[in-house]
C-alpha atoms as a PDB file:
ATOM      1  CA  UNK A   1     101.583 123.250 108.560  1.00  0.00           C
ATOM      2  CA  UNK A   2      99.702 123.103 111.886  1.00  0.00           C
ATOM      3  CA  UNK A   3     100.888 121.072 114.512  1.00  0.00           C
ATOM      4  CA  UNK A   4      99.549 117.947 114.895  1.00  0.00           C
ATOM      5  CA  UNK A   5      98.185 117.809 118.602  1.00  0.00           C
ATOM      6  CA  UNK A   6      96.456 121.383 118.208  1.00  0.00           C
ATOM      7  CA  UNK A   7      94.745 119.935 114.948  1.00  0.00           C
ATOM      8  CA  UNK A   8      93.553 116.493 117.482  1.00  0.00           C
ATOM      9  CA  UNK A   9      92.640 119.400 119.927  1.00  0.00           C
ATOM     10  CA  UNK A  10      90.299 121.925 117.491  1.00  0.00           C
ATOM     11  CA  UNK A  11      88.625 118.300 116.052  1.00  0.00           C
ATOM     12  CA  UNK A  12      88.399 116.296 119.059  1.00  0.00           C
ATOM     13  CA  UNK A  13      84.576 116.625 119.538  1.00  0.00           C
ATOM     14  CA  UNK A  14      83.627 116.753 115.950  1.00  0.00           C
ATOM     15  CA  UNK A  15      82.407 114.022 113.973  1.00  0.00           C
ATOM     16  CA  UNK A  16      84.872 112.971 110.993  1.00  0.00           C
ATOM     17  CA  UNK A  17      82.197 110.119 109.457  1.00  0.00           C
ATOM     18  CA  UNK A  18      78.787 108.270 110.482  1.00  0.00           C
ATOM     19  CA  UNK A  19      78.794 104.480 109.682  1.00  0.00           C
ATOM     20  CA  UNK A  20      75.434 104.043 107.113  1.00  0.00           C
ATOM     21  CA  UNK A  21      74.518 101.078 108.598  1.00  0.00           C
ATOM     22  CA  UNK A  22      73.834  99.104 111.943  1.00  0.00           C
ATOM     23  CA  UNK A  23      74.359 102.063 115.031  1.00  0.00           C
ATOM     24  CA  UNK A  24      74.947 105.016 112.676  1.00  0.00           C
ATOM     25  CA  UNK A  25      78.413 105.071 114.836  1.00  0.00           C
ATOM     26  CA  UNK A  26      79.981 108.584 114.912  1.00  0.00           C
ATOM     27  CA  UNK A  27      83.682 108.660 114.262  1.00  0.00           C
ATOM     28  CA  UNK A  28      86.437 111.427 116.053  1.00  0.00           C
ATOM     29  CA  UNK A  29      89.705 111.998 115.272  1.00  0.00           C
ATOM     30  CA  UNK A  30      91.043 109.575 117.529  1.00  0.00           C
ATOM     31  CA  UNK A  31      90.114 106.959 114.858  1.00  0.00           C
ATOM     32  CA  UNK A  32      91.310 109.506 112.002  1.00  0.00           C
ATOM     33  CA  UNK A  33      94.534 110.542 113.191  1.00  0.00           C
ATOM     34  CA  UNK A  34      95.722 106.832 112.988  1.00  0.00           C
ATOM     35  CA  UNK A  35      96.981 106.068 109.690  1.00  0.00           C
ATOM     36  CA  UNK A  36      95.640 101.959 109.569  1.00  0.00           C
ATOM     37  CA  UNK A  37      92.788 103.479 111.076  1.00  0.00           C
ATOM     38  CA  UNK A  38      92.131 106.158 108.360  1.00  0.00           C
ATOM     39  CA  UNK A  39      93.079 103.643 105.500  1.00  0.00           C
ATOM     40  CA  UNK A  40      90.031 101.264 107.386  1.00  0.00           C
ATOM     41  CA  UNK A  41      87.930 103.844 107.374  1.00  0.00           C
ATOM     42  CA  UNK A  42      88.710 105.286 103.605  1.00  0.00           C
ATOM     43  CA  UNK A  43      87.938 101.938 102.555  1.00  0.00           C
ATOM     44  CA  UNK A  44      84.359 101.954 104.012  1.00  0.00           C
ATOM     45  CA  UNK A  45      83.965 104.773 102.504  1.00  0.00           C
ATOM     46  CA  UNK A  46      85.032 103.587  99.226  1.00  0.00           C
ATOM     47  CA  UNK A  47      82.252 100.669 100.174  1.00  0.00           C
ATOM     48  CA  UNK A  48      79.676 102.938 101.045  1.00  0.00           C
ATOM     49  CA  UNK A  49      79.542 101.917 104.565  1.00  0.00           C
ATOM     50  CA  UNK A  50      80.460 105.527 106.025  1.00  0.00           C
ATOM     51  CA  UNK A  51      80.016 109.077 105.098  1.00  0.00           C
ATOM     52  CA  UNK A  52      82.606 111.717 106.029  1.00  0.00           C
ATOM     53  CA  UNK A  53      81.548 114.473 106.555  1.00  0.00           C
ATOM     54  CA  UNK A  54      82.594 118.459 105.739  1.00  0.00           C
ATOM     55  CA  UNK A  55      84.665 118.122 109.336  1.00  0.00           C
ATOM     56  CA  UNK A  56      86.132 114.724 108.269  1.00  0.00           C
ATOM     57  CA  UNK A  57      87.432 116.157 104.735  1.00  0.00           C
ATOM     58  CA  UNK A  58      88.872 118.954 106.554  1.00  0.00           C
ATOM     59  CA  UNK A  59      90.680 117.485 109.367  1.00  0.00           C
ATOM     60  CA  UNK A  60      92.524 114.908 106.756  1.00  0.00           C
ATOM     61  CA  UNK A  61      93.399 117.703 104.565  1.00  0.00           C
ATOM     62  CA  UNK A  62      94.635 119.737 108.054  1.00  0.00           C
ATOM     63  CA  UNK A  63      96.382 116.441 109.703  1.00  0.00           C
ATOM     64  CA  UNK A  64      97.529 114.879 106.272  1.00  0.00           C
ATOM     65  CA  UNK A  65      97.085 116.352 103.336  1.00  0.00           C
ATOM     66  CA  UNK A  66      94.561 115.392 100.521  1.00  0.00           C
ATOM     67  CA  UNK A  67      97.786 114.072  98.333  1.00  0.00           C
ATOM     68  CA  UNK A  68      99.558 112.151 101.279  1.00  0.00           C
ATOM     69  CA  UNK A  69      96.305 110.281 101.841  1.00  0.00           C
ATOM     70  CA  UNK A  70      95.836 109.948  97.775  1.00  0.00           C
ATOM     71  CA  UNK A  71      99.418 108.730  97.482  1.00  0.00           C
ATOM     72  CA  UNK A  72      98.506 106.340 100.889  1.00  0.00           C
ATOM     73  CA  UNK A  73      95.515 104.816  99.213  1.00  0.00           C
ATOM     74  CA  UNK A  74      97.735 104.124  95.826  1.00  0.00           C
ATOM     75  CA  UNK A  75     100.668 102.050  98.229  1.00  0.00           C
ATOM     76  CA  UNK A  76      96.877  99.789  99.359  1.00  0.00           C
ATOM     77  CA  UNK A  77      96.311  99.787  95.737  1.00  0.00           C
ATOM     78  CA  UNK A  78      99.408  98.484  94.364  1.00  0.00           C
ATOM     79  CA  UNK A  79      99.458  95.645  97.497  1.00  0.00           C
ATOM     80  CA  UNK A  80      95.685  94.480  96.029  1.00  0.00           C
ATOM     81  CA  UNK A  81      93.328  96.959  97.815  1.00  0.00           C
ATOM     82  CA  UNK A  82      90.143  97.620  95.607  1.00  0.00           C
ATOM     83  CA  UNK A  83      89.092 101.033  95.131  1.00  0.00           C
ATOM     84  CA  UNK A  84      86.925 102.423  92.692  1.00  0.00           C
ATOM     85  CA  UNK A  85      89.526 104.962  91.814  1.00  0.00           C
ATOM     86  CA  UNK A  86      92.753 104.268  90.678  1.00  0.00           C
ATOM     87  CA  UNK A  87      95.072 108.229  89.973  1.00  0.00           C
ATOM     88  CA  UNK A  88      95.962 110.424  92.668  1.00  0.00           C
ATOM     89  CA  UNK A  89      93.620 113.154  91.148  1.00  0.00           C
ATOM     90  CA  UNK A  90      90.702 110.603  90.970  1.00  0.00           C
ATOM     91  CA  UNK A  91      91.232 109.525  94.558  1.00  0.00           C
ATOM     92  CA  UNK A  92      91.530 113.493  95.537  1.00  0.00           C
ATOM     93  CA  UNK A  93      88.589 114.769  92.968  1.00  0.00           C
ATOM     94  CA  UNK A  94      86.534 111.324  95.165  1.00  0.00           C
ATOM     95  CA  UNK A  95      87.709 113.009  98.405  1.00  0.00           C
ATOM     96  CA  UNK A  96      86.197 116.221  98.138  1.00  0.00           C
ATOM     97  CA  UNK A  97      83.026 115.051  96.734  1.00  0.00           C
ATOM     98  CA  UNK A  98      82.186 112.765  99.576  1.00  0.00           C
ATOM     99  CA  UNK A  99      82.975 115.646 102.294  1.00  0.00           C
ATOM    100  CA  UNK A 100      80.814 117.739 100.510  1.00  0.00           C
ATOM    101  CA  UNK A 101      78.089 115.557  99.984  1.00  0.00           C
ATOM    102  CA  UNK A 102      77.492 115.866 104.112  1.00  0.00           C
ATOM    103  CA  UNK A 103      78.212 119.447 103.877  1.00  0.00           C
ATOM    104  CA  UNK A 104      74.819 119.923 101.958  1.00  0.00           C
END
């Protein structure tokens, strides 16, 4: 596994997600390499109220892992969180589809 500060350093200018509404924000890693942060953002996503794109799929599967953050989004799910999907392969399959969605 890469180190963690050289993945921050090869994404730090990228965009990892665009809000769809209001500003059309741009999110970095910064936001992504926090793991509150991520779980915020994951759940606007799950809301349709970002879109990650190809850069954003691949820095969480670089700086996580597609499971860890599967297995991360089943803890919010078990404490009440509301996501569409509900297995770790659902949550993963969901993942790659919405990274490659912007990738198009």
């Amino acid at each position: 596994m890469k180190d963690r500060q050289k993945i921050i350093n090869e994404y730090k200018d990228k965009v990892l997600a665009v809000e769809s509404f209001g500003n059309n924000d741009k999110i970095y890693c910064d936001e992504f390499s926090k793991e509150d942060d991520l779980l915020h953002y994951l759940y606007e996503l799950n809301c349709h109220e970002i879109s990650l794109t190809e850069d954003g799929l691949n820095f969480i599967k670089d700086y996580y892992s597609l499971e860890k953050v599967a297995l991360m989004i089943l803890d919010g799910i078990k404490k009440g969180v509301d996501y569409k999907y509900k297995t770790k392969d659902e949550i993963i399959k969901w993942l790659k589809l919405k990274g490659e969605i912007q990738a198009d």
